[in-house]
One Martini backbone bead per residue (centre of mass of N, CA, C, O) as a GRO file, in nm:
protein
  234
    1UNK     BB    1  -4.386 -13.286  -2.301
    2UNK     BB    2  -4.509 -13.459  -2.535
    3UNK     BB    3  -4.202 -13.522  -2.623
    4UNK     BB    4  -4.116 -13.698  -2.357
    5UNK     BB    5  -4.373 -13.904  -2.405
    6UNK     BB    6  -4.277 -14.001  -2.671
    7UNK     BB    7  -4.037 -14.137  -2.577
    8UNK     BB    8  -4.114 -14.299  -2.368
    9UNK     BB    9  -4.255 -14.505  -2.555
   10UNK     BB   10  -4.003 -14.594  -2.635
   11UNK     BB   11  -3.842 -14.884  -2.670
   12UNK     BB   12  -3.498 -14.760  -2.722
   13UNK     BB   13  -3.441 -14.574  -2.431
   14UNK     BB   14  -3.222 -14.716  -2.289
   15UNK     BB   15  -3.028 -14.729  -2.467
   16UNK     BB   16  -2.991 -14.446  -2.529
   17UNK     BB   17  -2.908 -14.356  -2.285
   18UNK     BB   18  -2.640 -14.530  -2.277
   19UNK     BB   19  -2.545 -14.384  -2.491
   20UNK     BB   20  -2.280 -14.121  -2.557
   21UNK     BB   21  -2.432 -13.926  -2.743
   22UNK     BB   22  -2.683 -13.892  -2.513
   23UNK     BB   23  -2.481 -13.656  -2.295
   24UNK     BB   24  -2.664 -13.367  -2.410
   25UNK     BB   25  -2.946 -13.427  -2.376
   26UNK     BB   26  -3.268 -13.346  -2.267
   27UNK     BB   27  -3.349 -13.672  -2.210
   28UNK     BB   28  -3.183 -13.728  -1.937
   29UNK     BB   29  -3.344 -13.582  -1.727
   30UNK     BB   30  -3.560 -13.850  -1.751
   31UNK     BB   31  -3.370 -13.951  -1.585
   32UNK     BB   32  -3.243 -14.185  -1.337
   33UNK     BB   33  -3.005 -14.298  -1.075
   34UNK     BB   34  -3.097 -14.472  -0.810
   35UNK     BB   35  -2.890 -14.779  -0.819
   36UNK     BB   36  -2.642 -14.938  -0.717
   37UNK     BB   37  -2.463 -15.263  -0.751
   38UNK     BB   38  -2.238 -15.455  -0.611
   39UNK     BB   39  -1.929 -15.655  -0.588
   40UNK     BB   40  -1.720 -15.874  -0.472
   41UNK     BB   41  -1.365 -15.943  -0.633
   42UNK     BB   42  -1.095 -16.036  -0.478
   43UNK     BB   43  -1.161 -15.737  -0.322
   44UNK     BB   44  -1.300 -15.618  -0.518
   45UNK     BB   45  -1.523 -15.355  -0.616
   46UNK     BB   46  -1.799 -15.384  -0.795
   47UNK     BB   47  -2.018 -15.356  -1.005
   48UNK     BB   48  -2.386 -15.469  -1.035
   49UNK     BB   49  -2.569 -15.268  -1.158
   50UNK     BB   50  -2.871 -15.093  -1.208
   51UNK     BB   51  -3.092 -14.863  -1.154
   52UNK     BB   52  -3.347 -14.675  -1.399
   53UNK     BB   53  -3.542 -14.403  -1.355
   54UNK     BB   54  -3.786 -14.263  -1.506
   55UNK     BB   55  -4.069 -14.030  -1.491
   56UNK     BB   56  -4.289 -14.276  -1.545
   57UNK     BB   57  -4.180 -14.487  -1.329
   58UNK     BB   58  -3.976 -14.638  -1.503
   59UNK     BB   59  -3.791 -14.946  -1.422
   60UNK     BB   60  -3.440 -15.005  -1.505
   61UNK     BB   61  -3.247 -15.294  -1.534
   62UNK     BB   62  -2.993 -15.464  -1.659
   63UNK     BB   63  -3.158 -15.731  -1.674
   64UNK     BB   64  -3.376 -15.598  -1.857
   65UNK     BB   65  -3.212 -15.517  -2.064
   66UNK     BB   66  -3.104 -15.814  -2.137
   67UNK     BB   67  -3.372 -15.892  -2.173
   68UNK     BB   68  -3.400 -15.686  -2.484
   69UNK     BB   69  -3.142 -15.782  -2.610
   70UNK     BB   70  -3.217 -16.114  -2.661
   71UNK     BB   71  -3.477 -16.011  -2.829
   72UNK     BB   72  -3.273 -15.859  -3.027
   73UNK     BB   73  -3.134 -16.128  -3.094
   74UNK     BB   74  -3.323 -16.310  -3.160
   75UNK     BB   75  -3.426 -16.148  -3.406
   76UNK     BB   76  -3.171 -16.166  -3.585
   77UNK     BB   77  -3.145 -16.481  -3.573
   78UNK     BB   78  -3.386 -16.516  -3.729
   79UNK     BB   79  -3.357 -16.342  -3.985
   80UNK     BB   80  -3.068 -16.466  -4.057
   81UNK     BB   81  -3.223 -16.791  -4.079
   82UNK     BB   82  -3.427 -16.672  -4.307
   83UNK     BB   83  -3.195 -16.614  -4.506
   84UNK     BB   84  -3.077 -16.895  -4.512
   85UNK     BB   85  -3.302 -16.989  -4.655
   86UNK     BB   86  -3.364 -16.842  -4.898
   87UNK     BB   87  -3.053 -16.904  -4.985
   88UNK     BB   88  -3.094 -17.233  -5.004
   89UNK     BB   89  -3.372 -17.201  -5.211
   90UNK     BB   90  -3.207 -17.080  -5.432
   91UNK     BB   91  -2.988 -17.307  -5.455
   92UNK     BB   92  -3.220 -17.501  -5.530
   93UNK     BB   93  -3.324 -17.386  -5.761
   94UNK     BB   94  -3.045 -17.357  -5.950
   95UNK     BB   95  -2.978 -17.657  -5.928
   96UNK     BB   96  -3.279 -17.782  -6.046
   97UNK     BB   97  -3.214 -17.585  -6.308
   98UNK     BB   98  -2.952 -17.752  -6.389
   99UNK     BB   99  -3.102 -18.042  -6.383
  100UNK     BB  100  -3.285 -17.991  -6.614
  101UNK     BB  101  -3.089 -17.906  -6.846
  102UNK     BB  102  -2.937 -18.147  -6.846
  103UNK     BB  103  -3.185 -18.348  -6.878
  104UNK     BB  104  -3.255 -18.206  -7.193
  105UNK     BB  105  -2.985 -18.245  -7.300
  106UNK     BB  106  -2.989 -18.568  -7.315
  107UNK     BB  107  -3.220 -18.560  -7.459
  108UNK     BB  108  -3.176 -18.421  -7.721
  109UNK     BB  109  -2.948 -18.611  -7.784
  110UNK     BB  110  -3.102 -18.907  -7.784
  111UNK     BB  111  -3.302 -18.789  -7.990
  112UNK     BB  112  -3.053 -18.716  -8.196
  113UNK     BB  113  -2.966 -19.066  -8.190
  114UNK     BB  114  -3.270 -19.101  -8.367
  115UNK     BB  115  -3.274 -18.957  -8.620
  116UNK     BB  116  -3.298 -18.990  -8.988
  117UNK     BB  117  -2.973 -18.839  -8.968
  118UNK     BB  118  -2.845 -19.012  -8.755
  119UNK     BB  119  -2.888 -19.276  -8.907
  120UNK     BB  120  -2.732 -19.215  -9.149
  121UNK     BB  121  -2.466 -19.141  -9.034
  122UNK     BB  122  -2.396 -19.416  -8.944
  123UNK     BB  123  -2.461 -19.588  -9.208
  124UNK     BB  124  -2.268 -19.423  -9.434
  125UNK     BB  125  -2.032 -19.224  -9.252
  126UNK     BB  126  -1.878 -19.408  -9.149
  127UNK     BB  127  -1.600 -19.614  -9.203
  128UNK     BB  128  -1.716 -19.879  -9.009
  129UNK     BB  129  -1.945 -19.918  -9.174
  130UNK     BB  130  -2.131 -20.205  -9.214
  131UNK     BB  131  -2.233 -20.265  -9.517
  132UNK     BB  132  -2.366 -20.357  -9.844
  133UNK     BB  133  -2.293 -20.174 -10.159
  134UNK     BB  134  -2.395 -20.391 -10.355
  135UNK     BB  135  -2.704 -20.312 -10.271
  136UNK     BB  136  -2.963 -20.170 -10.375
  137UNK     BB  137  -3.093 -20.078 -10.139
  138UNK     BB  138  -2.890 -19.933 -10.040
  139UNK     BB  139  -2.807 -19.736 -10.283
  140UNK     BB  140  -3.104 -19.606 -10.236
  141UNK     BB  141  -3.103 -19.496  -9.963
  142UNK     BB  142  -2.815 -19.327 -10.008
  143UNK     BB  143  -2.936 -19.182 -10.269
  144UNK     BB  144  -3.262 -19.137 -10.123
  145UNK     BB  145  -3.310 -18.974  -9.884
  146UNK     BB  146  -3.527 -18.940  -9.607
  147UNK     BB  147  -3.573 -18.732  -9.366
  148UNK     BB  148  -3.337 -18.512  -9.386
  149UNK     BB  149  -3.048 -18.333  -9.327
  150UNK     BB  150  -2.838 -18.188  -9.500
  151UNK     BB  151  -2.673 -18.026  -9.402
  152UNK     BB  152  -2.570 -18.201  -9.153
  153UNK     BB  153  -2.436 -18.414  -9.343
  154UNK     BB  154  -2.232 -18.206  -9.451
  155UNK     BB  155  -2.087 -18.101  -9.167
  156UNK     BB  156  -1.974 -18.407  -9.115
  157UNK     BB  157  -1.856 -18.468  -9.416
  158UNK     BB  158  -1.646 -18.193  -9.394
  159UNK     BB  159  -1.538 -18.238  -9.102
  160UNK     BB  160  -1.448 -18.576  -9.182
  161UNK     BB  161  -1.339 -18.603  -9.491
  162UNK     BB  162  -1.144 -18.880  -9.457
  163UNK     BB  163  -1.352 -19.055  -9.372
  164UNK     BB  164  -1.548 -19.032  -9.555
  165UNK     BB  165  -1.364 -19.137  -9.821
  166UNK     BB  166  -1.436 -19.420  -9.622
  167UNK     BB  167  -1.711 -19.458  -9.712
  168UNK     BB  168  -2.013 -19.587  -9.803
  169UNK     BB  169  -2.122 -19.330  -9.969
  170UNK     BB  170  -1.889 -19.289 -10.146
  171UNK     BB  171  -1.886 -19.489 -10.280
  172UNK     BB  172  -2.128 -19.519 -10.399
  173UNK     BB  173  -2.079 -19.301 -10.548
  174UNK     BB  174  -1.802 -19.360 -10.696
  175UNK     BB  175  -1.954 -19.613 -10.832
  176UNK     BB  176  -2.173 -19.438 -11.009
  177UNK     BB  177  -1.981 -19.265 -11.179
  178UNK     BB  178  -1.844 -19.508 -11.333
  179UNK     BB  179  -2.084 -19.577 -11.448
  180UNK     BB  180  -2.211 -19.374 -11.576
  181UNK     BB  181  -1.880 -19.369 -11.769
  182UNK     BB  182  -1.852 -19.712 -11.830
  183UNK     BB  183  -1.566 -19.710 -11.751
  184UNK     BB  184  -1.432 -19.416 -11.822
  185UNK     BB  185  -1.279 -19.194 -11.876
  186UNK     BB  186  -1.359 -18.829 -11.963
  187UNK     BB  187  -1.083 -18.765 -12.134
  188UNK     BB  188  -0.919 -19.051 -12.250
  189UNK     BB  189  -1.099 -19.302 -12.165
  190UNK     BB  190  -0.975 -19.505 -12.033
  191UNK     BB  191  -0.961 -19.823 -11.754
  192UNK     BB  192  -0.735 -19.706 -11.572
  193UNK     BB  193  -0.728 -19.597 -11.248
  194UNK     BB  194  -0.986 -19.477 -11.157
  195UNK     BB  195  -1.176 -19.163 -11.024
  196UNK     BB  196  -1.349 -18.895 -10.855
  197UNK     BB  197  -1.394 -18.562 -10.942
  198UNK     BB  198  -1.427 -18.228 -10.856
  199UNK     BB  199  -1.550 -17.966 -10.998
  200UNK     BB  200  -1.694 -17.923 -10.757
  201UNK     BB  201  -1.735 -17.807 -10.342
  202UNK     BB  202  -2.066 -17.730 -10.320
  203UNK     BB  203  -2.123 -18.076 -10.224
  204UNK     BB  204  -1.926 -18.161  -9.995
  205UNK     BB  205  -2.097 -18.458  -9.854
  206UNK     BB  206  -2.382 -18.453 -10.111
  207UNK     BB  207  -2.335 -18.535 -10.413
  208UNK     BB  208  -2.620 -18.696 -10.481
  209UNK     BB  209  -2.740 -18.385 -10.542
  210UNK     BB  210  -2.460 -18.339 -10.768
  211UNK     BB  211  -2.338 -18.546 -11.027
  212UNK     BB  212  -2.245 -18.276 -11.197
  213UNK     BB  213  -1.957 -18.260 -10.987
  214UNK     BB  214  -1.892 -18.540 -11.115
  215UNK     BB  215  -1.601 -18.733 -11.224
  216UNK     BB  216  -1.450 -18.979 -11.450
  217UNK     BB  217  -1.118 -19.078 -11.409
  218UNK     BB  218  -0.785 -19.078 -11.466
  219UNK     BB  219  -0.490 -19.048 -11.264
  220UNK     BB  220  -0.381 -18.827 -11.498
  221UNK     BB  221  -0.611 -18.641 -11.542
  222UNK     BB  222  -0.667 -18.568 -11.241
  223UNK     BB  223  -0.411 -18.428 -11.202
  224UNK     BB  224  -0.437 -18.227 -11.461
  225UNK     BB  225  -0.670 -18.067 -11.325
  226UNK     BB  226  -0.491 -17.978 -11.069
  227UNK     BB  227  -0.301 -17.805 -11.165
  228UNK     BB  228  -0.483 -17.619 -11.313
  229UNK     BB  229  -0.652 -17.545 -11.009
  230UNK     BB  230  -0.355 -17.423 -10.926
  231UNK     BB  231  -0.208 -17.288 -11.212
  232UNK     BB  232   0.015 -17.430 -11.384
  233UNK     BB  233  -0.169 -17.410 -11.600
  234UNK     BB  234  -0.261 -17.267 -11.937
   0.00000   0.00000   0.00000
């Protein structure tokens, strides 16, 4: 008896009536079908709802059904409208911190096109760059910079070494090393056709920190240094 109040107490007991699981089941019971209600359609007599009365005397009718049906759907659209809430919540957070991201990385860009190594290599190491090299004050700034991050400069004149060599800060650099050499190859003596050679390739890029990795040559011994260090001579 208590577990059939206890049934009875249960809000979705209409429906599990209504469900073909519980056709066997000894809690149908507890319900009967009072009355039917019919209605002609075109002639024909059709079912039209009906009563089912529990043993606590509450009755259910097709009525009552749909509207705990209508409310057991306003929840369901309930809880689904706030899951798209949350879903577009989501997506705005997602947005917003996308939208933070790349806010940040063009600070940092416009940041790094301001900072004292990359107005250096604008201004010694672009080919394009316009400057007098014959100035004095430039050519120590070129040689003697402040504030700068050598590595930097090294990656971006390793990088684009052919522009490199077509920079002021080249310029300046290899017009130091001939001046260096009093305009004379320092193999044979020469002082036509001078150009200025790498002993080494480790400061390539930055060689102003060590112009002992730099020759002043003529064209002639130039080309037999490379030659050397290809292998062909012995």
């Amino acid at each position: 008896m208590q577990k059939a109040v206890d049934f009875l107490e249960k809000k979705d007991k209409f429906d599990w009536f209504l469900s073909e699981e519980s056709l066997g089941d000894w809690k149908r019971e507890l319900f009967r079908i009072e009355t039917t209600h019919f209605k002609l359609e075109n002639g024909v007599k059709i079912e039209d709802g009906k009563e089912i009365r529990a043993a606590n005397g509450e009755i259910w009718t097709d009525e009552k059904y749909n509207e705990w049906k209508k409310r057991e759907e306003e929840a369901r659209n309930h809880k689904k409208k706030l899951e798209e809430i949350r879903l577009q919540q989501k997506l705005d957070e997602e947005a917003e911190r996308e939208r933070t991201r790349k806010a940040n990385e063009l600070f940092l860009a416009r940041h790094q096109l301001n900072t004292p190594t990359q107005r250096y290599i604008n201004k010694f190491c672009n080919k394009d760059s316009d400057i007098d090299i014959t100035d004095k004050e430039i050519q120590r700034e070129a040689l003697s910079p402040e504030d700068v991050n050598y590595e930097a400069i090294q990656k971006h004149n390793s990088k684009l070494y052919r522009e490199y060599l077509q920079s002021p800060l080249w310029k300046i650099i290899s017009s130091k090393v001939k001046w260096n050499a009093n305009h004379r190859c320092e193999k044979c003596g020469s002082t036509k056709n001078l150009v200025t050679h790498h002993t080494s390739y480790e400061f390539k890029g930055v060689e102003f920190l060590a112009f002992h990795t730099l020759q002043c040559l003529c064209s002639k011994c130039h080309e037999k240094e490379h030659d050397k260090q290809n292998g062909s001579e012995k």
